[in-house]
Coordinates of C-alpha atoms in Angstrom, one line a residue:
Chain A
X950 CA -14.9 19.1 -46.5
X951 CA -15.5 19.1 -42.8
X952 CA -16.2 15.4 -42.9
X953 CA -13.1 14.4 -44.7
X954 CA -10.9 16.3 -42.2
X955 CA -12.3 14.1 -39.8
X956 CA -12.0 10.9 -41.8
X957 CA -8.4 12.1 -42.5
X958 CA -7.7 12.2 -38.9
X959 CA -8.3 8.7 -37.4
X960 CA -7.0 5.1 -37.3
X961 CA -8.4 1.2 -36.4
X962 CA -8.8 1.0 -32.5
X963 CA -6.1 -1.1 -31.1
X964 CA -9.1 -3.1 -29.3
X965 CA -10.7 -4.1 -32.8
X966 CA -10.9 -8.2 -33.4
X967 CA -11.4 -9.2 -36.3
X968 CA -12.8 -13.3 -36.6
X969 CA -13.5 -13.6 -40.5
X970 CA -16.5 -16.6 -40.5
X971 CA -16.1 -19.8 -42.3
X972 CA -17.6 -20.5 -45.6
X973 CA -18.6 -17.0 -46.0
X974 CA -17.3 -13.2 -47.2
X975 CA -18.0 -12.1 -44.0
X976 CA -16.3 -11.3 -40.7
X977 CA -16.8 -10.5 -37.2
X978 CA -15.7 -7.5 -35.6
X979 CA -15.3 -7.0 -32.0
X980 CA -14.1 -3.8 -30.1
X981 CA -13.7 -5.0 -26.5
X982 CA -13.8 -1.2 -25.2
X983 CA -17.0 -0.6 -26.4
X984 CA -18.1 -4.1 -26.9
X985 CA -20.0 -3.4 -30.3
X986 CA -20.5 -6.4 -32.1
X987 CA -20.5 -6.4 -36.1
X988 CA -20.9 -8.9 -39.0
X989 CA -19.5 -6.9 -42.4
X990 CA -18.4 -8.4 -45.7
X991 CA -14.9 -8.4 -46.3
X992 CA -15.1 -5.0 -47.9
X993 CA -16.1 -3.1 -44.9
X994 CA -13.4 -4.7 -42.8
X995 CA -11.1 -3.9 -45.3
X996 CA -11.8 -0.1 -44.6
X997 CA -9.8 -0.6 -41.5
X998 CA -6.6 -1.5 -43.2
X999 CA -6.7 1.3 -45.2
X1000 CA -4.2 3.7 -45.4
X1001 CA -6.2 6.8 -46.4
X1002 CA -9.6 7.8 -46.5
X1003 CA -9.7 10.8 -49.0
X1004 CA -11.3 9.3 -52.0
X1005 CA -14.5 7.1 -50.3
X1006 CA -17.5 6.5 -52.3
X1007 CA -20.5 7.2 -50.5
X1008 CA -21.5 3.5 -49.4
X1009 CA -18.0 3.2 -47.9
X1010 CA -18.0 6.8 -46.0
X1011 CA -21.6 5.8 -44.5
X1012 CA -20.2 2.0 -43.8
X1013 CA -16.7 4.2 -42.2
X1014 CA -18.9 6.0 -40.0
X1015 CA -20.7 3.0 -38.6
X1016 CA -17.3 1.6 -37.5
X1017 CA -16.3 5.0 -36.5
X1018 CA -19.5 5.6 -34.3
X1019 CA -18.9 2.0 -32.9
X1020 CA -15.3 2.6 -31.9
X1021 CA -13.8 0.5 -34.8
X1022 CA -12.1 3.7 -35.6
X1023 CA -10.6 6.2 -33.0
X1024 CA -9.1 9.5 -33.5
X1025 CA -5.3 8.4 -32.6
X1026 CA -3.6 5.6 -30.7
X1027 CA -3.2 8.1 -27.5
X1028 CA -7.0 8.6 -27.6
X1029 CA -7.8 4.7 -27.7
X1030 CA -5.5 4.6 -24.5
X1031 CA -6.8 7.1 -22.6
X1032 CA -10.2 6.0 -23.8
X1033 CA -8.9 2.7 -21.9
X1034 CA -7.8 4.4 -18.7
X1035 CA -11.2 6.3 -18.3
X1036 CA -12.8 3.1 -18.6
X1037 CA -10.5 1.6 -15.8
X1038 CA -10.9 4.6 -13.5
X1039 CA -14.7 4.2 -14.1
X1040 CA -14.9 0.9 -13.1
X1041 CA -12.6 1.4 -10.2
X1042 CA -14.8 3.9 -8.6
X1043 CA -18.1 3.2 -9.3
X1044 CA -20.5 3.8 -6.4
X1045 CA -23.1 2.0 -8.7
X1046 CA -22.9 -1.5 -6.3
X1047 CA -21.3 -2.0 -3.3
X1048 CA -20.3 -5.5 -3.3
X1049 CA -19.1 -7.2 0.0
X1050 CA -17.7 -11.2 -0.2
X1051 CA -17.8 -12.4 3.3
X1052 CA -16.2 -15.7 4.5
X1053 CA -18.1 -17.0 7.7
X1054 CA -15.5 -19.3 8.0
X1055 CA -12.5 -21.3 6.7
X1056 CA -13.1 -24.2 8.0
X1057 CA -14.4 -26.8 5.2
X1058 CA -16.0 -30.4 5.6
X1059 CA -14.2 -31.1 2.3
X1060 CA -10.6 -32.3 2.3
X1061 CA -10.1 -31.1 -1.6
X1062 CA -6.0 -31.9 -2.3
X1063 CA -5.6 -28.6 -4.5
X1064 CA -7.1 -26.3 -2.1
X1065 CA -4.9 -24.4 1.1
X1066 CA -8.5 -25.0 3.3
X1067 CA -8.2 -29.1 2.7
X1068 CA -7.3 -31.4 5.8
X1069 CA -3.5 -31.3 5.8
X1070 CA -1.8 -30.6 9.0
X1071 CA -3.8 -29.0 11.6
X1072 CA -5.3 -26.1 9.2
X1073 CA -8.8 -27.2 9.3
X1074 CA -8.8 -27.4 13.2
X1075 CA -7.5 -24.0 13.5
X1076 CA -8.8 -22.7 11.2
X1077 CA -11.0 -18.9 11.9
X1078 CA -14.6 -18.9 12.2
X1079 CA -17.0 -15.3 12.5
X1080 CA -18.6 -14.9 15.8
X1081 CA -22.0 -13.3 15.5
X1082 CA -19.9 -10.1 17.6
X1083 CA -17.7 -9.9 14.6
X1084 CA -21.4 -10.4 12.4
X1085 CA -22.4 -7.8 14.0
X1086 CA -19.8 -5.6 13.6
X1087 CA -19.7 -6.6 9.8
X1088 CA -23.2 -5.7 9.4
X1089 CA -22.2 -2.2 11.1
X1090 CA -19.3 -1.3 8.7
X1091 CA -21.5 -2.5 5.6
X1092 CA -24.1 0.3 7.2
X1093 CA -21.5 3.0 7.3
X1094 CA -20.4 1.8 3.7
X1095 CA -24.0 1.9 2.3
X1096 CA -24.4 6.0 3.8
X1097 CA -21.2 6.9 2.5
X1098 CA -21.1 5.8 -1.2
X1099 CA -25.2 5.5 -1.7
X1100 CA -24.9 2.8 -4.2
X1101 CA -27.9 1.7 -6.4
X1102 CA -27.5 -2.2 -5.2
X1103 CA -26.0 -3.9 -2.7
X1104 CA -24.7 -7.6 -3.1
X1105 CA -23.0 -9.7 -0.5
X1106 CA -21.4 -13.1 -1.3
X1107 CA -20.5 -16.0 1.4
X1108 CA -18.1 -17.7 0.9
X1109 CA -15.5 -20.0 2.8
X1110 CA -14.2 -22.6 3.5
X1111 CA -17.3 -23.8 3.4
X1112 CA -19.7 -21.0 4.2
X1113 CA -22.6 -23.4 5.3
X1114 CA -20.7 -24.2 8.1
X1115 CA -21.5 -21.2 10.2
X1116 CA -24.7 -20.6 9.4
X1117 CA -25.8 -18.6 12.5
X1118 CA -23.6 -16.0 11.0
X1119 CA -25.0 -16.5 7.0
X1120 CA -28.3 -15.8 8.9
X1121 CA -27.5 -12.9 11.0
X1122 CA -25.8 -10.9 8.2
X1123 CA -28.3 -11.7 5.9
X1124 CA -30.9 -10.1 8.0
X1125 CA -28.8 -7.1 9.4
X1126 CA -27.9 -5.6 6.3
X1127 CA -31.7 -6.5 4.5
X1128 CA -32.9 -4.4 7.3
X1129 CA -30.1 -2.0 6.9
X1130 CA -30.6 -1.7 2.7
X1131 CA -34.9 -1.7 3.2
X1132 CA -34.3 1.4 5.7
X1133 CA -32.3 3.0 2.6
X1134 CA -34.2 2.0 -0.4
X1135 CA -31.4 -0.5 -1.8
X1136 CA -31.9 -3.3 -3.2
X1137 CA -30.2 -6.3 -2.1
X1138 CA -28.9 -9.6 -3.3
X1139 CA -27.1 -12.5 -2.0
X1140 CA -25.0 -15.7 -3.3
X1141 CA -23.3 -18.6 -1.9
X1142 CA -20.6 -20.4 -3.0
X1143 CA -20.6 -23.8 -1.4
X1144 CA -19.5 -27.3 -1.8
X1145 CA -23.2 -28.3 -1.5
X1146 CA -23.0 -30.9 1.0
X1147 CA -25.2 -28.4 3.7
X1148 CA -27.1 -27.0 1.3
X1149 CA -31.0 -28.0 2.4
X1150 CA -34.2 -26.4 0.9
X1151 CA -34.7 -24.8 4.6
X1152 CA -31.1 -22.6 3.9
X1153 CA -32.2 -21.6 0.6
X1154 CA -35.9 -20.4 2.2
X1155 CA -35.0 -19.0 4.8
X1156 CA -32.2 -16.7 2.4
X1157 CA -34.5 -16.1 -0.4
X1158 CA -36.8 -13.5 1.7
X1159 CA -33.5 -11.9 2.2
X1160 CA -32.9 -11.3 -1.1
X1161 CA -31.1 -14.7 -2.1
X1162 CA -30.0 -15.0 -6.2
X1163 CA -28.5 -17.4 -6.9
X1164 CA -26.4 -20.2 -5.5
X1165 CA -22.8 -21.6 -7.2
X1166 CA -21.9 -25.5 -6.4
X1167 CA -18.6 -27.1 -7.3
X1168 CA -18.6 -30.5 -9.2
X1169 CA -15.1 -31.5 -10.2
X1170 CA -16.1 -33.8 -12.6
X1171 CA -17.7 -37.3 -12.7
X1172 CA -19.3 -39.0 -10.2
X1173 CA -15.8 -41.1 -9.5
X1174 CA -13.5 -38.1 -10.1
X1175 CA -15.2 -35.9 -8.1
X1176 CA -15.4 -38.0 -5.1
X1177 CA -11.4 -38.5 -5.8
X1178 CA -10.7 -34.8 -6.1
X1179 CA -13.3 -33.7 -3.3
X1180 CA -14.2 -35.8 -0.8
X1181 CA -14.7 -35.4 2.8
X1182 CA -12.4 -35.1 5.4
X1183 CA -13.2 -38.3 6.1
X1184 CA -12.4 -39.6 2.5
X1185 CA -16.1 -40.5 1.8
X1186 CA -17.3 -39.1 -1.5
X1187 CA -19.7 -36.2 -1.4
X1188 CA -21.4 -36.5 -5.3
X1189 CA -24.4 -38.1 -4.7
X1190 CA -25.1 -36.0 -1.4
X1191 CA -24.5 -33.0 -3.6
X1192 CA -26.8 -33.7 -6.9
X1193 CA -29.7 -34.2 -4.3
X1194 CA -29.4 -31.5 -2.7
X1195 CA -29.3 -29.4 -5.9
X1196 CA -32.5 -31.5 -6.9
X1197 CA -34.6 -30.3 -3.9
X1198 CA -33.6 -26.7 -4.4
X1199 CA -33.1 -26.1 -8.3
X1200 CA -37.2 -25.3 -8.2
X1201 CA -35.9 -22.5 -5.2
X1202 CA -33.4 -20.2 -6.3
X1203 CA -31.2 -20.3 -9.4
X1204 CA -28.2 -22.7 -9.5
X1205 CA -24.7 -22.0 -11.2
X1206 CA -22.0 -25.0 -11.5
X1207 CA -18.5 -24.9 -11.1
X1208 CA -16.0 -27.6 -11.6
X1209 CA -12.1 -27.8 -11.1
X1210 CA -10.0 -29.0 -13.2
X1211 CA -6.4 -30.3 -13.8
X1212 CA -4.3 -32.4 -16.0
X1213 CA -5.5 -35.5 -14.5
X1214 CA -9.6 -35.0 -14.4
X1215 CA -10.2 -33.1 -17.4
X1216 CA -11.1 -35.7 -19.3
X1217 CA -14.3 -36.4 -17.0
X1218 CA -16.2 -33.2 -17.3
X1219 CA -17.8 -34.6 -20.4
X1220 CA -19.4 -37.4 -18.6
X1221 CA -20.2 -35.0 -16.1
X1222 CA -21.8 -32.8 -18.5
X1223 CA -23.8 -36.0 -19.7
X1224 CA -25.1 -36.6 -16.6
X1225 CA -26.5 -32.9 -16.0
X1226 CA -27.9 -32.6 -19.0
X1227 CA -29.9 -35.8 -17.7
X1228 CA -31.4 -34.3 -14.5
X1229 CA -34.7 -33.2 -14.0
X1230 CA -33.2 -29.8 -12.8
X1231 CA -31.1 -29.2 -16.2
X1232 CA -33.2 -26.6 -17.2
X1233 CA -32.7 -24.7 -13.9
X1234 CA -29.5 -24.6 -13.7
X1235 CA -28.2 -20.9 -14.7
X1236 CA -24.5 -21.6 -15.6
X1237 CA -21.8 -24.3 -15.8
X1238 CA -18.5 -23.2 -15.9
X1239 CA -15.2 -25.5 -15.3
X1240 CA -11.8 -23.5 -14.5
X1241 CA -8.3 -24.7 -14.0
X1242 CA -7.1 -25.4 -11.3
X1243 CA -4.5 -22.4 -9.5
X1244 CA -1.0 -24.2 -8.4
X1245 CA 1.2 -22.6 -6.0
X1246 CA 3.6 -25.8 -6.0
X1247 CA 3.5 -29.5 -7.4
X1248 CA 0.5 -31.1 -6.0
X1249 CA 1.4 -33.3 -2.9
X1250 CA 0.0 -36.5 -3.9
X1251 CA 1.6 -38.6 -7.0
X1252 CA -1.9 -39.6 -8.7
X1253 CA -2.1 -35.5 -9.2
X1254 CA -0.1 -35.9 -12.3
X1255 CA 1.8 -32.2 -13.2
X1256 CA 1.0 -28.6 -12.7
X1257 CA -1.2 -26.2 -14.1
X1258 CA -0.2 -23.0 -13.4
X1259 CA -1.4 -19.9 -14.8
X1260 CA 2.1 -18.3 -16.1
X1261 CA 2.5 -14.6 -15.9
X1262 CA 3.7 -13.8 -19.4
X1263 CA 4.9 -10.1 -20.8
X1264 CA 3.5 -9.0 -24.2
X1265 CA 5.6 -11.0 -26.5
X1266 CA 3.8 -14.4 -24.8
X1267 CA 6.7 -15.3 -22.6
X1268 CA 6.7 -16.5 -19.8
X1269 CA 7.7 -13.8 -16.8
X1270 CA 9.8 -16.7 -14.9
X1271 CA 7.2 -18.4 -13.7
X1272 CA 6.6 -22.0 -12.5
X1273 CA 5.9 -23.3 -15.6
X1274 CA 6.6 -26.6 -16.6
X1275 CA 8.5 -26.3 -19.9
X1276 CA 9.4 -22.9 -19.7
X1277 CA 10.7 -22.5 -15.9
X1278 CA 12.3 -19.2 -14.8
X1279 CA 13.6 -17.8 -18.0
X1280 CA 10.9 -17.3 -21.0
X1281 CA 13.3 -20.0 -22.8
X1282 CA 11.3 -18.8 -26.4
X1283 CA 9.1 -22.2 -26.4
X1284 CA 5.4 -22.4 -26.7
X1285 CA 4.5 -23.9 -22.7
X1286 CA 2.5 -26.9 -22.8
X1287 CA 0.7 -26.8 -19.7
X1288 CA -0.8 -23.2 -20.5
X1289 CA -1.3 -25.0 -24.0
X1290 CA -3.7 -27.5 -22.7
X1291 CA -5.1 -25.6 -20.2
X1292 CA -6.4 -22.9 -22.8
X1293 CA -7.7 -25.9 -25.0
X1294 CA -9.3 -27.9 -22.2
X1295 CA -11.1 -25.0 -21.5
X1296 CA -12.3 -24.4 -24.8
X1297 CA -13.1 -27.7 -25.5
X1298 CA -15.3 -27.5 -22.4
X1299 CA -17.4 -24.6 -23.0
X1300 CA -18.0 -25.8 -26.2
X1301 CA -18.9 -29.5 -24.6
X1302 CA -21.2 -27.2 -22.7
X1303 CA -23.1 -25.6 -25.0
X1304 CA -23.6 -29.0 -27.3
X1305 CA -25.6 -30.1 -24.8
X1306 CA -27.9 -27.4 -24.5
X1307 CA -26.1 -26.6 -21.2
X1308 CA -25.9 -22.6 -20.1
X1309 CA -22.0 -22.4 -20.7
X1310 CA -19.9 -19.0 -20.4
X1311 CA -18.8 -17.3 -23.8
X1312 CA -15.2 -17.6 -22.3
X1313 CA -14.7 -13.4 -22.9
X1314 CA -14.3 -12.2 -19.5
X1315 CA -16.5 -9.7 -19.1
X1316 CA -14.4 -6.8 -17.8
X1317 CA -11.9 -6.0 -14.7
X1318 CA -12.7 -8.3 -11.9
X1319 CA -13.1 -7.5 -8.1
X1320 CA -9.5 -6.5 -7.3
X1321 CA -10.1 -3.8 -9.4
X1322 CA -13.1 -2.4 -7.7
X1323 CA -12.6 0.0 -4.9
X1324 CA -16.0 -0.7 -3.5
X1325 CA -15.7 -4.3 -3.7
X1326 CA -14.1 -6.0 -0.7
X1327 CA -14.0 -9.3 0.8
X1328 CA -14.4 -9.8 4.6
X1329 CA -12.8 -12.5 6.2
X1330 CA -13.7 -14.1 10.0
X1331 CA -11.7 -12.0 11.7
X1332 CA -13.2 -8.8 10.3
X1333 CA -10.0 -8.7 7.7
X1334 CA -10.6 -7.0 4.5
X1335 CA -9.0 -8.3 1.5
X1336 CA -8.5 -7.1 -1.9
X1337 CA -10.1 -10.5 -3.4
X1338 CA -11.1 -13.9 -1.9
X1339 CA -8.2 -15.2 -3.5
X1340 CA -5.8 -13.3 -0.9
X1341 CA -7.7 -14.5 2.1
X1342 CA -5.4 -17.3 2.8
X1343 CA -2.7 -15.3 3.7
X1344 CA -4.0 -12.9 6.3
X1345 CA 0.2 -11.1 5.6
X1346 CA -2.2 -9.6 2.4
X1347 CA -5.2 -7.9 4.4
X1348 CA -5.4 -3.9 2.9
X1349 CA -7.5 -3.3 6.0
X1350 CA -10.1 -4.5 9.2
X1351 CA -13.6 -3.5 9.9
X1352 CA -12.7 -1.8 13.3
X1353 CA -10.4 0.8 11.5
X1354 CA -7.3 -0.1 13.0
X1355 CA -4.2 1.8 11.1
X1356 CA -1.2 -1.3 10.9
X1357 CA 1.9 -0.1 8.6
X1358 CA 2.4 -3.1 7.3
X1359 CA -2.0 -2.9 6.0
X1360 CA -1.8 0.6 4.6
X1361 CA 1.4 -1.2 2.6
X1362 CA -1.1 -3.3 1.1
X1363 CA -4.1 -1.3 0.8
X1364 CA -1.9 1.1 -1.4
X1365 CA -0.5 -1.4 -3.2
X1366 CA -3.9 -2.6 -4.5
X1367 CA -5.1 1.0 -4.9
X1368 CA -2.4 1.9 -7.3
X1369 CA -3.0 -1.9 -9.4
X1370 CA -1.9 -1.3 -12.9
X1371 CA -0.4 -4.8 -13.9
X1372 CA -2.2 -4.2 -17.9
X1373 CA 0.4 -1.6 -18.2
X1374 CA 2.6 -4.6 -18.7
X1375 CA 0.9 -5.9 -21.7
X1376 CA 1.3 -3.8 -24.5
X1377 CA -1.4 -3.1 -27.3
X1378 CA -2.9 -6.3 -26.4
X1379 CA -6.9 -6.2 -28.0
X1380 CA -8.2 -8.0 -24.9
X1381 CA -7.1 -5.2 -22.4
X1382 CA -10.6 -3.8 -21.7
X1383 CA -11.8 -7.1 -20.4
X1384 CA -8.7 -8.8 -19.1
X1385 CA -7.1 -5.8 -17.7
X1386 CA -4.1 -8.7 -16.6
X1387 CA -5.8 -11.5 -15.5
X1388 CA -5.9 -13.1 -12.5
X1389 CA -4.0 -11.2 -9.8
X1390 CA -4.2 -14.1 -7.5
X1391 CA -2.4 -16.3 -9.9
X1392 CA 0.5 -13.9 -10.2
X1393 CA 0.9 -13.6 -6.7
X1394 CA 1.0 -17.6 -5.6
X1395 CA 3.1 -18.0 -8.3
X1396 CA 5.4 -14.7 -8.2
X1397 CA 4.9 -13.4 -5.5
X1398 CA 3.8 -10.0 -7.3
X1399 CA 0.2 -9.3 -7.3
X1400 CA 0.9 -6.3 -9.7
X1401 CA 2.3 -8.6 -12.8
X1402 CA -0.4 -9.8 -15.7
X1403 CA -1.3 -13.4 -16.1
X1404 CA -1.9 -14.0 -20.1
X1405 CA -4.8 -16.3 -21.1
X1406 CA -5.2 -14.8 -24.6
X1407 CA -5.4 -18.2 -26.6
X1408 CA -8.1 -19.0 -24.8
X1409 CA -10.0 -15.4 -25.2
X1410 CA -9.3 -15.9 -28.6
X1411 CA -11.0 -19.0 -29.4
X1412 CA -13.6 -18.1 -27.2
X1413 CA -14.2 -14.6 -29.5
X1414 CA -14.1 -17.0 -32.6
X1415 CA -16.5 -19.3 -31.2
X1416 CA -18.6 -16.4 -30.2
X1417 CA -18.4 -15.1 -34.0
X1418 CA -20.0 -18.1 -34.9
X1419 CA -22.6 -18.7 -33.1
X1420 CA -23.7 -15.2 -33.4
X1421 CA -23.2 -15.7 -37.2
X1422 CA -24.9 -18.8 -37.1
X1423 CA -28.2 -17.0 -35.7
X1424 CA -28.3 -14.2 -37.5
X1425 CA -26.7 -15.2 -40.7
X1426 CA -30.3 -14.7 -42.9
X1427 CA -30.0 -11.0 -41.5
X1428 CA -27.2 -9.9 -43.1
X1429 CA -27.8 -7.2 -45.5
Chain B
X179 CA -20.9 -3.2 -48.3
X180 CA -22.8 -5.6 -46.1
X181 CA -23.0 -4.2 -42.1
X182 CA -25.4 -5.8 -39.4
X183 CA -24.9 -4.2 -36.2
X184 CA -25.1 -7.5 -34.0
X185 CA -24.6 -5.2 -30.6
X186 CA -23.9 -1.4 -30.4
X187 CA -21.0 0.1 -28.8
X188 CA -20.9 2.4 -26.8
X189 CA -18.1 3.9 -24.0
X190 CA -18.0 1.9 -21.0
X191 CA -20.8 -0.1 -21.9
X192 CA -19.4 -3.0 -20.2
X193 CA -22.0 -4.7 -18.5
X194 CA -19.9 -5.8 -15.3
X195 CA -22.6 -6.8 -12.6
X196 CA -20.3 -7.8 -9.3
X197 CA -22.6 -10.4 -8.6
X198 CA -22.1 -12.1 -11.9
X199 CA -18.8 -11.8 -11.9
X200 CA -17.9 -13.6 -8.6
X201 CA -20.8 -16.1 -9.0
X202 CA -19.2 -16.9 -12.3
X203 CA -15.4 -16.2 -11.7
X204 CA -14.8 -16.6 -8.5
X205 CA -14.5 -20.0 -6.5
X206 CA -12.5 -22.5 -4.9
X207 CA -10.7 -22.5 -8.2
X208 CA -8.9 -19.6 -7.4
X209 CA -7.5 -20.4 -4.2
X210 CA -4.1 -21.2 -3.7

């Protein structure tokens, strides 16, 4: 009776989703801690709702402890949550890649209105660029980084402003810390994010024998949309520039796109994904993601129709007294309309993405991001570090610099991002393991409290039922 | 009683790769 004491004691993980499929007795089941991935008829998912498990025929005891050995079931609720802070601490200190975001620069050619780098003021001609000395001194601190935690990989990101811009010290990092992982066995890659304007076949050889992987350019829709919302500081538009220069390097190294969006240009991106999917480098490109665009304030200009912030909501839905349009400052009990459309934009364009045979995401983030990783730090021209890139306009949030230096007011921030916990916030929610509170960038523009959750969970959701789908759809002839 | 194990679970089976994750998820987009 061993087996039935066990059976006896346990209950449906809190991180079980359950998508049941059209036109079918079947359903999906997700757990998002373990990430197993089921298709049951509607008589195994039933076993989850039930309230005992001392008379089970034998077909439903072995089907029980298939969702039991796929963490469908747990022992008790306080094992699912510890189960959940294990995995958090895991992540958070994981030696297993070091992974170093370095921003050669802030100054951009682009004068994009949604973006604290465009050409307002006198930002851009102020703004910090990396001397090879502070390269150098980069490349140094990644060395002593690489001997103290050992890590299987080693992955460096530049990013900007516009990276390109200082490529001398792109270059010199590159081969500084190639030299420094070949000396140590580790293996290293590298990505750019750039607006694509300065991106020539000679950048992308001379990075590749450096360990180059891939390169992310930013469309922000159509060809007349894009040159609205990112032209250069000049006001030119920068879309055809951009699509050949992805043309002569899409054979080179593999390309991801990224695209903007807000109230006012999300109606584009479908023309936009027409147009890729008509390019002779289609079938290079490695993903195409579009993301909403993160408000601080109403944009400046009046043809920027509205806001789209991402509201920080507690675990009823409501908004935390954010800036959101419908709901401002109080959680007033109404459904907001700007999260509304943004969740459904979104959807609709991943699923725009995918018709057209275009590499889309699946929409499920895919577990805590950056600011949750101890060994994963952004860099910024002045030899800052930063929890995230998102933080690196606002130099008041640096957790540390390269050279060591011990300010209060640093060590204020460095344990303030070492002690993150903003999930705690959210309750039971199913989408903890890969969420763990969203974007921390978002809270903080917007509250002014890096440690408070930003909800997307609509648009999780729909992405987990299209994800049911399509996985139903390709294996539906399986199912025994 | 119908199961097809699309994907396995397992603990911490999350397949995070940093590089993925700021390639993908990371961009001008989040900028303030």
């Amino acid at each position: 009776m061993g087996a039935s004491t066990k059976l006896l004691a346990m209950q449906p993980s809190i991180f079980n989703i359950r998508v049941p499929l059209r036109d079918r007795d079947d359903v999906f089941l997700l757990n998002t801690l373990t990430d197993a991935q089921l298709i049951v008829s509607s008589d195994v998912a039933g076993l989850l709702d039930r309230p005992s498990f001392d008379s089970l025929t034998d077909s439903e005891r072995e089907a029980v402890d298939v969702l039991k050995e796929n963490g469908f079931f747990v022992s008790d609720y306080t094992a699912d949550r510890r189960a959940l802070e294990e995995y958090f601490y895991s992540v958070k200190h994981s030696t297993e890649e070091l992974h170093i975001t370095v921003l050669t620069t802030l100054q951009c050619n682009f004068a994009c209105g949604y973006c604290y780098q465009g050409d307002r003021e006198d930002f851009n001609q102020f703004a910090e660029k990396m001397t090879l000395e502070t390269a150098a001194r980069v490349a140094d601190w990644i060395e002593t980084e690489l001997d103290r935690l050992r890590p299987a990989k080693f992955a460096m990101t530049f990013f900007g402003g516009e990276p390109l811009l200082n490529l001398a010290a792109v270059y010199d990092l590159a081969d500084r810390t190639w030299a420094a992982t070949q000396a140590r066995g580790i293996p290293q890659s590298l990505s750019v994010i750039t607006n694509g304007l300065l991106l020539t076949s000679d950048v992308v050889d001379r990075l590749v024998p450096r360990g180059l992987r891939g390169v992310k350019i930013t469309l922000d829709g159509d060809r007349a949309t894009h040159d609205r919302m990112r032209p250069l500081r000049g006001g030119q538009g920068t879309f055809d520039r951009i699509i050949e220069n992805i043309r002569k390097v899409a054979d080179r190294t593999r390309i991801s796109i990224g695209g903007n969006f807000d109230e006012s240009s999300a109606d584009t991106f479908p023309a936009l994904l027409d147009f890729l999917k008509d390019q002779d480098f289609a079938d290079k490109l490695v993903k195409v993601n579009f993301k909403p665009i993160v408000r601080d304030q109403p944009p400046p200009a009046p043809t920027l129709k509205g806001t789209l912030p991402l509201i920080p909501v507690n675990d009823h839905g409501k908004p935390l007294g954010g800036s959101c349009m419908t709901s401002v400052g109080g959680g007033g009990g109404s459904t907001c309309d700007s999260c509304s459309f943004l969740d459904e934009k979104m959807a609709f364009l991943r699923e725009e993405t995918r018709r057209r045979g275009l590499p889309g995401p699946s929409g499920v983030p895919g577990g805590p991001c950056h600011v949750h990783h101890a060994n994963a730090h952004t860099i910024g021209p002045d030899g800052s570090i930063y929890g995230c890139p998102g933080f690196t306009g606002e130099k008041a949030m640096s957790t540390g610099h390269i050279d060591g230096r011990l300010d209060a007011w640093r060590e204020r921030n460095r344990n303030r991002f070492d002690t993150l916990d903003p999930w705690k916030a959210c309750g039971d929610c199913a989408f903890l393991p890969t969420c763990a509170g969203g974007c921390l960038t978002a809270s903080f523009a917007q509250l002014g409290d890096v440690n408070t959750p930003t909800c997307h969970k609509p648009t999780f959701e729909s992405a987990v039922i299209a994800l049911a789908h399509r996985v139903a759809g390709t294996t539906q002839e399986t199912v025994q | 009683m119908k199961i097809k194990v699309i994907k396995k679970g397992t603990v911490n089976a999350k397949p995070v790769s940093y590089c993925d994750v700021i390639v993908d998820d990371i961009g001008p987009d989040k900028r303030v």
